[in-house]
XYZ file of C-alpha atoms in Angstrom:
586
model
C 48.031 95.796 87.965
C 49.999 96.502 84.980
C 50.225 99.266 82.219
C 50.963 97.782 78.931
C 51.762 100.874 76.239
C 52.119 101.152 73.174
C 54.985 104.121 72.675
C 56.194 103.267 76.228
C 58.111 101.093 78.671
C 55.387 98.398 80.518
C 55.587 96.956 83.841
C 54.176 93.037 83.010
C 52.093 92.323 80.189
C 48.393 90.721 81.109
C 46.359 88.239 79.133
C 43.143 89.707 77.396
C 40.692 88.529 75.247
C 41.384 89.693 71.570
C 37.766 91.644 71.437
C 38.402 93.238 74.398
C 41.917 94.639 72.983
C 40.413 95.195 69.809
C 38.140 97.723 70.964
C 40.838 99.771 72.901
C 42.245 102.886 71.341
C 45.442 103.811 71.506
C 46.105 107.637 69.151
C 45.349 110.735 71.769
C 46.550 114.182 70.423
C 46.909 117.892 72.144
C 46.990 121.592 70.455
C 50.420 121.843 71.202
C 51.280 119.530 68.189
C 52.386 116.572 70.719
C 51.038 113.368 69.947
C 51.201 110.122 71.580
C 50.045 106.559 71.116
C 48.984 104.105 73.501
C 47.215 101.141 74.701
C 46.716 100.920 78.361
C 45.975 96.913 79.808
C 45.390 96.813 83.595
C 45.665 93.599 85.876
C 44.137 93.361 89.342
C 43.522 90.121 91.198
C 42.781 87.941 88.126
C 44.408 85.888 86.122
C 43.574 86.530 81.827
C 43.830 83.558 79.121
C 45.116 85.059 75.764
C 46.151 82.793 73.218
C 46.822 83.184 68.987
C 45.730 80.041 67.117
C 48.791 79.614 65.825
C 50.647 79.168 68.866
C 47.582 76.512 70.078
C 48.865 74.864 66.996
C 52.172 74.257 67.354
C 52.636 73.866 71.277
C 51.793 70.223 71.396
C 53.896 69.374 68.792
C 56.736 71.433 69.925
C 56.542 69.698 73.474
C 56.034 66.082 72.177
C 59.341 67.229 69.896
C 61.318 68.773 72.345
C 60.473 65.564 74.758
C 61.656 63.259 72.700
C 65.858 64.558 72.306
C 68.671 64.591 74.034
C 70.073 66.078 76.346
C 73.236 66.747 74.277
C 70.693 67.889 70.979
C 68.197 69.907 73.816
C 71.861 71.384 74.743
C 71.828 72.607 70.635
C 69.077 74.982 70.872
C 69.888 76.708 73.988
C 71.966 78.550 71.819
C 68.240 80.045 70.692
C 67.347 81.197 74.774
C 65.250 84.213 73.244
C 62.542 81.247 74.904
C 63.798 80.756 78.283
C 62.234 83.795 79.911
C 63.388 83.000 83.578
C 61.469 83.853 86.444
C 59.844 87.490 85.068
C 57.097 88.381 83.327
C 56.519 89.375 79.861
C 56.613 92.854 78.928
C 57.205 94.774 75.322
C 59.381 97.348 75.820
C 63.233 97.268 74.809
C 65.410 97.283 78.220
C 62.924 94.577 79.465
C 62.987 92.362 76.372
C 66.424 92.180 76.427
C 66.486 91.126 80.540
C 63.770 88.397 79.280
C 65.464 87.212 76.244
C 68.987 86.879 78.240
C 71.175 85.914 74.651
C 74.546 86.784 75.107
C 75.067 86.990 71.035
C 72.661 89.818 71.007
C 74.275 93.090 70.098
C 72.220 95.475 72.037
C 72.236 98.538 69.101
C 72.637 95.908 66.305
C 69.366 95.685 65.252
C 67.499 93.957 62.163
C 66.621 95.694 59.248
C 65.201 94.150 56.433
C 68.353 94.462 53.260
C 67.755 96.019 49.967
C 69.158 92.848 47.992
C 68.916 89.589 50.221
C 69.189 85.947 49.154
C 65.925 84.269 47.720
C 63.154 82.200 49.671
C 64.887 79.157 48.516
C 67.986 79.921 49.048
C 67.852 80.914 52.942
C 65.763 77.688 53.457
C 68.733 75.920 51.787
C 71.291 77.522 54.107
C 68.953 76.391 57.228
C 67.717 73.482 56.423
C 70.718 71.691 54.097
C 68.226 70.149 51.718
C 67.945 70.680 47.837
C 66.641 73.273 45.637
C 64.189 70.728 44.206
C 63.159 70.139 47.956
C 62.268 73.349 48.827
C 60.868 74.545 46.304
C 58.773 71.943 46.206
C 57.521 72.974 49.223
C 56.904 76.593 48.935
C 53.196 78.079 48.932
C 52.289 80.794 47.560
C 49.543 82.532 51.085
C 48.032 86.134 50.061
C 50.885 88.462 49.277
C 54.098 86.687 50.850
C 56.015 83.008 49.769
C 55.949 80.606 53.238
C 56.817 76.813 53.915
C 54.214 74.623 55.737
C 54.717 73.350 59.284
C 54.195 69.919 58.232
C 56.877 70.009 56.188
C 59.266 71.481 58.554
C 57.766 69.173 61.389
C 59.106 66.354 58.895
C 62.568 67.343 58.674
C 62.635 67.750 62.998
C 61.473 64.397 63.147
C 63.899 62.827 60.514
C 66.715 65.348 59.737
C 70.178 63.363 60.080
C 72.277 66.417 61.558
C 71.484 67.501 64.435
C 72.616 70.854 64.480
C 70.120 71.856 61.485
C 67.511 69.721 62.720
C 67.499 72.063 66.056
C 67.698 75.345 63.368
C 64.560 74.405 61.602
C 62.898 73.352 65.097
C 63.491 77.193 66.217
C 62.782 78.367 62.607
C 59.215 76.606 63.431
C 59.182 78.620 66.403
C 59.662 82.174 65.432
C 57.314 81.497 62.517
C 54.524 79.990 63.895
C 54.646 81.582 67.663
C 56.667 84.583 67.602
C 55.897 85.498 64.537
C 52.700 84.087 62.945
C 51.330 85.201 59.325
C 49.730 82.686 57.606
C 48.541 79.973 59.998
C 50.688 76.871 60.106
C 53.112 78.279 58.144
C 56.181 80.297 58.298
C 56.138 83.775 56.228
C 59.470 84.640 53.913
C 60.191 87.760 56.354
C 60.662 85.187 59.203
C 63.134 83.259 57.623
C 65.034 86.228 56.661
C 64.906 87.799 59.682
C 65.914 84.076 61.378
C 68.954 83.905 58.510
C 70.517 87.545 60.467
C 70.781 85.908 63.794
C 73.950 84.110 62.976
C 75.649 88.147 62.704
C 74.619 88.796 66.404
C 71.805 91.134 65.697
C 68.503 91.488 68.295
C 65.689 91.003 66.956
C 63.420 92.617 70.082
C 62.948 95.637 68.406
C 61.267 93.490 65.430
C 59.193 92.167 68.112
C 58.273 95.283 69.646
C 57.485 96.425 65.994
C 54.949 94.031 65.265
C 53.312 93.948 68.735
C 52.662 97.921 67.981
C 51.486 97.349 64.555
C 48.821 94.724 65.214
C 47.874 96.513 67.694
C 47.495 99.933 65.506
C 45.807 97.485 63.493
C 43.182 96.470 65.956
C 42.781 100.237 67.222
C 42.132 100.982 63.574
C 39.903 97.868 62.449
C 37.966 97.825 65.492
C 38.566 93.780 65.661
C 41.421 92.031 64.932
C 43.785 89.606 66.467
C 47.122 91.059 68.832
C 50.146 89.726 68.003
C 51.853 89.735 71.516
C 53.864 87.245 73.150
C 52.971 85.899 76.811
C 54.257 83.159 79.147
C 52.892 79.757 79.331
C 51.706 78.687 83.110
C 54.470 76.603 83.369
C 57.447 78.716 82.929
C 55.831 82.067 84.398
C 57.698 83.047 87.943
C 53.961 84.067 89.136
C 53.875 81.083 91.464
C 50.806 82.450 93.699
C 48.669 84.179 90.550
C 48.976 80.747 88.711
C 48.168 78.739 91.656
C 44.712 81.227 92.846
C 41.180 81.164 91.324
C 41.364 82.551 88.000
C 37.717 84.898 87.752
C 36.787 83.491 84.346
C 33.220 84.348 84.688
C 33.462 88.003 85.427
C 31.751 89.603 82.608
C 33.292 91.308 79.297
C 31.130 94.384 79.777
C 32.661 94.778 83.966
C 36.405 94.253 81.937
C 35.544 97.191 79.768
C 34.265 99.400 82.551
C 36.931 99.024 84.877
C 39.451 100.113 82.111
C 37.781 102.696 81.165
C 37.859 103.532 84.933
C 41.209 102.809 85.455
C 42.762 104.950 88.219
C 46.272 105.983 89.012
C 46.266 104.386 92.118
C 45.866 100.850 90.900
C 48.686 100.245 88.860
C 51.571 98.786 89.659
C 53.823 101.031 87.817
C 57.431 99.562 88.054
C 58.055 95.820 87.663
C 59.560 94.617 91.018
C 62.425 92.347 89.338
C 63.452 94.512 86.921
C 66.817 95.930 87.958
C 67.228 100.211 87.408
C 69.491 100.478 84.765
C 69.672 103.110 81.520
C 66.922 103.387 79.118
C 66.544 103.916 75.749
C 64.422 107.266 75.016
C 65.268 108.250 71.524
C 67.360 107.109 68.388
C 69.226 110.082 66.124
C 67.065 112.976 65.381
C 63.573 111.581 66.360
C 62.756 112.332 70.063
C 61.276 108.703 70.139
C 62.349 105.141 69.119
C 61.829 103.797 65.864
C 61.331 100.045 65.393
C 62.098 97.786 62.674
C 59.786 94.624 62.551
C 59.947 92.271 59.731
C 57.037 93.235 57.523
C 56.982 96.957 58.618
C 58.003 99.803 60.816
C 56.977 101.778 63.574
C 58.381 104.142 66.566
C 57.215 103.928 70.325
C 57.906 107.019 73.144
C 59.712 105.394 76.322
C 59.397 108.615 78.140
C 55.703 108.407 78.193
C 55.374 106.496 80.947
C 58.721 106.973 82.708
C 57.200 105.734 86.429
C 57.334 102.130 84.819
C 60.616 102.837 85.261
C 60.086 104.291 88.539
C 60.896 107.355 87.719
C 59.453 111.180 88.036
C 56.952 111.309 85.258
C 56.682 114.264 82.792
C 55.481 115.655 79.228
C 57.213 113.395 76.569
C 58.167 114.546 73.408
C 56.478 112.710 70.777
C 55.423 114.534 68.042
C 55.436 112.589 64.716
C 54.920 109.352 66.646
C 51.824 108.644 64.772
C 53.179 108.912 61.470
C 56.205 106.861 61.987
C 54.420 103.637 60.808
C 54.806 102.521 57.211
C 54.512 98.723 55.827
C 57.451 97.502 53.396
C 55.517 98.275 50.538
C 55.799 101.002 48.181
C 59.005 102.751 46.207
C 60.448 104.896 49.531
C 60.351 101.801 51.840
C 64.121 101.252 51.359
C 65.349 104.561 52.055
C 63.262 105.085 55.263
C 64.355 101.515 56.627
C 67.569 102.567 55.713
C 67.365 105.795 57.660
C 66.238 103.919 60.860
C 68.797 101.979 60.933
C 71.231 104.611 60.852
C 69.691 106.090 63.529
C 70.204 103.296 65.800
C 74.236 104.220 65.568
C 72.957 107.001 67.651
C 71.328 105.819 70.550
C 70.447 108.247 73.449
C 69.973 106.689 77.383
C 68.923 107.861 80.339
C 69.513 106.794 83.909
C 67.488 108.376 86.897
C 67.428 107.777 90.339
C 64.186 105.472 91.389
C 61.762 107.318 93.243
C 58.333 106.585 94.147
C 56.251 107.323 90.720
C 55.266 110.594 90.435
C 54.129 113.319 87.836
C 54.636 116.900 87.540
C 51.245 119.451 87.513
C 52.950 119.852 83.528
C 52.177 116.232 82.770
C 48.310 116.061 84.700
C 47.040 119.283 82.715
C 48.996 117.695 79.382
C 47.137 114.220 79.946
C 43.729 115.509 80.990
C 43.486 117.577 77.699
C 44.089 113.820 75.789
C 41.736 112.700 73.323
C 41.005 108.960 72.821
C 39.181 108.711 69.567
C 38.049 105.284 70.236
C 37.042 104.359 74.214
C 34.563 106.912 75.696
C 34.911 109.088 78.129
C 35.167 107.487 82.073
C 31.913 107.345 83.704
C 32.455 109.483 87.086
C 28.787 108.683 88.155
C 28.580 105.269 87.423
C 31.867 104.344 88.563
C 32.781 101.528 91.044
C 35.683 100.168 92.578
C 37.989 97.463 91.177
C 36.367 94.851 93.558
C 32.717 95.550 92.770
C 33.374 95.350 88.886
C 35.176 91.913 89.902
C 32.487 90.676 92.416
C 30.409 87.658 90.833
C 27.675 87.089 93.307
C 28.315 82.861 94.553
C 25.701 80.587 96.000
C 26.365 79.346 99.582
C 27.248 75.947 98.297
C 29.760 77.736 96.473
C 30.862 80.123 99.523
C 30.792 76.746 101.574
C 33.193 75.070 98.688
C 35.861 77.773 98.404
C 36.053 78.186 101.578
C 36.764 74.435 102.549
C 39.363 74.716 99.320
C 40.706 77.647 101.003
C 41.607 76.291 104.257
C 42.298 73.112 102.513
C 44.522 75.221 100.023
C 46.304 76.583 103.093
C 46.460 73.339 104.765
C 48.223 71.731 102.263
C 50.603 74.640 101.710
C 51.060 74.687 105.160
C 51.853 71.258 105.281
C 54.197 71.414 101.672
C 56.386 74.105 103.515
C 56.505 71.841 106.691
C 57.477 68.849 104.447
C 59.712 71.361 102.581
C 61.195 72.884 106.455
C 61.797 69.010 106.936
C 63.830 68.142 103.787
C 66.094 71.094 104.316
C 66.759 70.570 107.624
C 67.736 66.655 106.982
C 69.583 68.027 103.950
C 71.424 70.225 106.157
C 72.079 67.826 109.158
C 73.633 65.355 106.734
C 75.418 68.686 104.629
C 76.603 69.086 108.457
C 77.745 65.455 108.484
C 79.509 65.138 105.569
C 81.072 68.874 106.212
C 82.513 67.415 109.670
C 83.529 64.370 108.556
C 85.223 65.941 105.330
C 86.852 68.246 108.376
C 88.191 65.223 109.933
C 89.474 63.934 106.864
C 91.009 67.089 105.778
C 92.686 67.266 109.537
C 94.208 64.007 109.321
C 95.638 64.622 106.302
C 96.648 67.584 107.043
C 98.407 66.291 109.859
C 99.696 63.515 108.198
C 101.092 66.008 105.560
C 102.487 68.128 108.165
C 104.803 64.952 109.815
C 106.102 63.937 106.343
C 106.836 67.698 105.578
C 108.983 67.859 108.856
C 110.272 64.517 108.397
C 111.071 65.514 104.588
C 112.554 68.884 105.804
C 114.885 67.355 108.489
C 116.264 64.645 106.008
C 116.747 67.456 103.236
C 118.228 69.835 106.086
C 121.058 66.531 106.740
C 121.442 65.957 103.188
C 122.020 69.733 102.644
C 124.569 69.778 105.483
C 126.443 66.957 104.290
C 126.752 68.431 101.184
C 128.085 71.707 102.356
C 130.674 69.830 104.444
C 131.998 68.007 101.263
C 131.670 71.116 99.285
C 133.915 72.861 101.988
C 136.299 69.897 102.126
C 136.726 70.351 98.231
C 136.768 73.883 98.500
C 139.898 74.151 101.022
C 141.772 70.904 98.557
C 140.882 73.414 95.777
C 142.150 76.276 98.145
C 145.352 74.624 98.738
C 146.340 73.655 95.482
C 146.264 77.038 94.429
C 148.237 78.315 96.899
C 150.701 76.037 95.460
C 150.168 77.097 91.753
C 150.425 80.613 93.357
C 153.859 80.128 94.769
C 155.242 78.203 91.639
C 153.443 80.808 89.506
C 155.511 83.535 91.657
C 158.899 81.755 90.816
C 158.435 81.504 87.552
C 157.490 85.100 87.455
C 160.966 86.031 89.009
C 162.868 83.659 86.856
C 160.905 84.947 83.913
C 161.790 88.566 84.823
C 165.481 87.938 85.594
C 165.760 86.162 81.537
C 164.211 89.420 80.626
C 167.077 91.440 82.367
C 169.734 89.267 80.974
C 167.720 89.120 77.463
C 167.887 92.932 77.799
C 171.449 92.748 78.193
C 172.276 90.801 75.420
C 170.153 92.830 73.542
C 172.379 95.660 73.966
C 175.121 93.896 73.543
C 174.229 92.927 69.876
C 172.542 96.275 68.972
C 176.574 97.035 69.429
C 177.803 94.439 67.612
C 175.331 95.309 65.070
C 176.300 98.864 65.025
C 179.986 97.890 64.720
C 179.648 95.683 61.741
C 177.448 97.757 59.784
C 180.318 100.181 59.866
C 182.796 97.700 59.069
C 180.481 96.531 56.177
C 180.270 100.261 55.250
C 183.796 100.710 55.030
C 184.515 96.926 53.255
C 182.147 98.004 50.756
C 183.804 101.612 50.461
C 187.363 99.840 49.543
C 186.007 97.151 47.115
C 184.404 100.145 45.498
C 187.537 101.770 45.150
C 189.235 98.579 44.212
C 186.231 97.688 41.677
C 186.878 101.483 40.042
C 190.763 100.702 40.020
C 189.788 97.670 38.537
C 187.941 98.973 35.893
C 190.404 101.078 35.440
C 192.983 98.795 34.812
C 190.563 96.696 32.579
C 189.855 99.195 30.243
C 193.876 99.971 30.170
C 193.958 96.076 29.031
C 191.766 96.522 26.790
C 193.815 99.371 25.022
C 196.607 96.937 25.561
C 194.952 94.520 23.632
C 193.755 96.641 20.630
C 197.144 97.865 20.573
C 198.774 94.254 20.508
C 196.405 93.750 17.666
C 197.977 96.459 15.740
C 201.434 95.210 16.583
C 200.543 91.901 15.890
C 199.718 92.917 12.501
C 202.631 95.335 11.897
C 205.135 92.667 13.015
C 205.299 89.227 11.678
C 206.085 85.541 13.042
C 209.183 85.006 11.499
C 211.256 86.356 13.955
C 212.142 85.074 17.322
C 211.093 88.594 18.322
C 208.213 88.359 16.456
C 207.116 85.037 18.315
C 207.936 86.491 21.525
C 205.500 89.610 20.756
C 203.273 87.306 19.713
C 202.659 85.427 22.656
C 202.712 88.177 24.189
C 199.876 89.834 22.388
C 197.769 86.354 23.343
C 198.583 86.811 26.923
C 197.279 90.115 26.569
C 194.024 89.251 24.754
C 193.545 86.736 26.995
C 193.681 89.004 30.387
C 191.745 91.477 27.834
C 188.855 88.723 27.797
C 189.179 88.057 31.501
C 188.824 92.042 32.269
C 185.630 92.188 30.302
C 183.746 90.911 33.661
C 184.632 94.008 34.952
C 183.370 96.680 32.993
């Protein structure tokens, strides 16, 4: 049996008829100003049918569709596994969401909020589906309130799209409009698209999921009727093998349903789903002491901690007050800031990780919980009540005890027989697994072996080649060896000879630096007597020189007539001359 609730974590989630859900209530209130709201679903040894009309719609299609690609285009939209479930059940609570949607993109704390300014109708379709303005907005309907696009014409573009890659977007755009989230029927709302155009930034969109389960259902609580948006497995993808395969009590009565809930006892749930793995959990968001949701058409905030023995853990009072007024639609002038609040607050995540125990509650929680009030479902009958079985008992004829019991046996037969078949096939699959792992042994050991001879007959060749080569390198090495011994020896000569032309260099050095000496005084003293001769010299040249001024004079006072004269005259040019020879010197 499972609790399913509204404000809290949920085991597995069970299959009701929508006028039995309809008529459950779900807002309970104490004096102490804590308030709480929840929807309780229990599940025994039956198996419940639930289905929305719009996902009737669409499943055929979507399976005649998805049978018809690829493997390499069916390989495209596993990129959208918020569908492949695995082998648990369904259950809307956050931690468990995320274990069934298993999408690696997903940002755990990134969730969607709906932006102040986003792109128009027309314009996301555009991005998604790669067709034309004129196209789409051809296309667009105008349903209540909101703008949507018709399955048919989506259905169109899956079947005859030329890209594969957007014909596999608008096949999952189908999906989350007409299954997981379904507004007008066979057609996908505005808010889906938008909320479809996020994925590509990583965000998780199982808080938006959570968020409208809760509001349809505060919707039903509210109405009295009304139709649960809630997401379940189909038969042949739900890991409930045996509960699939058993009698499914489709003729108990609505009016047994309703009494056994409203008896529900403790004992009879089955508080902690068996493959969900203990981890963290998520128990509040920034200031609120709860978790507040984001869906795509409005918000609302659910309480983890109210049923913490889902989680296996020690149950007490939760902290919840201003749960109930934490829903709002997008409507209005405020909506913007308050979405915008939320998702601030999800920046601030708290989480908290117990130690599993075997569920329990404190004497706290039983006083808080018996002073509950449930506005709509009346009090439990004490008098009147039965067990589980007796409100499940439908009284058969014999024929029909005689029937199930033959398809009981015959039932166990044939499983008997399946897992014989089944103990057969696996142990011929392992006897020839054993066959092919001995002979593959063989194989490996002869080649092995065979590897292991060339590696010693590789190893002794390279050990010869490697000795051969270090004899010839020795044998060069002692030529080299010997030759410069030789260059040594010469070297060493020329070193001696080198230093005795040094010693005689040396020598000779002194020798001239004598020389040298002597000359430069010789020079000195050459150069003092041809300065004495150049001053006599001068000397002498400027006495010519008088001579010759004097001659001059003479020359003038005496005249040529006279042999004497003639004489003095030549005489006077002899002087002149040596006159104009001496003028070198001065």
């Amino acid at each position: 049996m499972d609790v399913y609730t509204k404000g809290e974590s949920m085991a597995r989630v069970s299959k009701l008829p929508s006028s039995i859900l309809g008529r459950m209530g779900d807002t309970m209130c104490t004096p102490c100003r804590q308030e709480s709201y929840g929807i309780y679903v229990a599940r025994s040894h039956a198996w419940f049918q639930y289905s929305v009309s719009a996902l009737d719609t669409g499943k055929g299609c979507y399976k005649e569709i998805w049978d018809q690609w690829g493997n390499e285009t069916k390989q495209l939209f596993y990129a959208y596994s918020c569908f492949t479930f695995g082998e648990v059940d369904l259950v809307p609570t956050v931690e468990e969401y995320t274990a069934l949607l298993r999408c690696p993109r997903f940002q755990v704390d990134k969730i969607y909020s709906r932006a102040a300014n986003v792109p128009t109708f027309w314009k996301k379709l555009m991005t998604i589906t790669g067709m034309s303005k004129q196209w789409i907005t051809a296309r667009i309907k105008e349903k209540g309130e909101c703008k949507c696009i018709s399955w048919d014409a989506l259905k169109g573009l899956i079947l005859t799209h030329p890209d594969e890659t957007k014909k596999v977007d608008v096949f999952a755009l189908s999906l989350y409009g007409l299954m997981v989230f379904p507004r007008a029927l066979g057609y996908v709302d505005e808010a889906t698209t938008d909320l479809f155009h996020r994925l590509s930034k990583k965000v998780t969109f199982v808080p938006a999921i959570l968020a409208e389960t809760f509001r349809s259902l505060g919707t039903c609580r509210k109405a009295g009727v009304g139709r649960v948006i809630c997401w379940v497995f189909f038969e042949d993808y739900s890991p409930l093998k045996d509960i699939v395969a058993s009698t499914k009590r489709v003729d108990v009565p609505e009016e047994n349903w309703i009494a056994l809930l409203q008896n529900l006892q403790s004992k009879d749930v089955e508080w902690r789903a068996p493959w969900m793995i203990p981890g963290e959990i998520l128990y509040r968001c920034g200031n609120f002491d709860w978790v507040p949701l984001l869906g795509i058409w409005g918000a609302i905030g659910y309480a983890p901690l109210l049923v913490l023995r889902q989680f296996g853990l020690r149950q007490f009072v939760p902290a919840t007050h201003g749960l109930t007024q934490s829903e709002f639609a997008y409507r209005g002038a405020d909506y913007k800031k308050r979405v915008g609040e939320i998702s601030s607050t999800w920046n601030k995540t708290c989480r908290l990780k117990g130690v599993v125990i075997s569920p329990a509650t404190t004497p706290e929680y039983v006083e808080w919980r018996g002073r509950r009030i449930n506005d709509n479902i009346s009090e439990p009958s004490v008098e009147g009540a039965r067990s589980m079985e007796e409100y499940l008992q439908v009284m058969p004829s014999e024929l029909e005890i005689v029937k199930q019991e033959f398809e009981r046996k015959n039932l166990e037969l044939e499983k008997r027989i399946a897992k014989l078949e089944e103990e057969k096939m696996y142990l011929s699959l392992d006897i020839n697994v054993q066959k092919m792992e001995v002979e593959k042994e063989r194989k490996e050991k002869r080649k092995i072996e065979e590897d292991r001879d060339d590696l010693k007959e590789h190893y002794k060749k390279a050990q010869e080649k490697k000795f051969q080569e270090m004899q010839s390198r020795n044998l060069a090495l002692e030529e080299e060896n010997e030759g410069l011994k030789s260059k040594v020896t010469e070297l060493g000569r020329s070193l001696r000879w080198h230093r005795s032309l040094d010693y005689k260099l040396e020598t000779q050095e002194d020798y001239l630096k004598g020389e040298l000496h002597q000359s430069r005084g010789q020079v000195k003293e050459r150069d003092h007597v041809m300065g004495e001769a150049i001053t006599q010299i001068r000397e002498v040249a400027e006495y010519v020189q008088d001579l010759v001024v004097r001659a001059n004079v003479l020359s003038l006072m005496c005249g040529l007539s006279s042999d004497i004269g003639q004489e003095l005259a030549l005489l006077l040019d002899r002087v002149k001359t040596l006159g104009i020879r001496v003028k070198a010197y001065l």
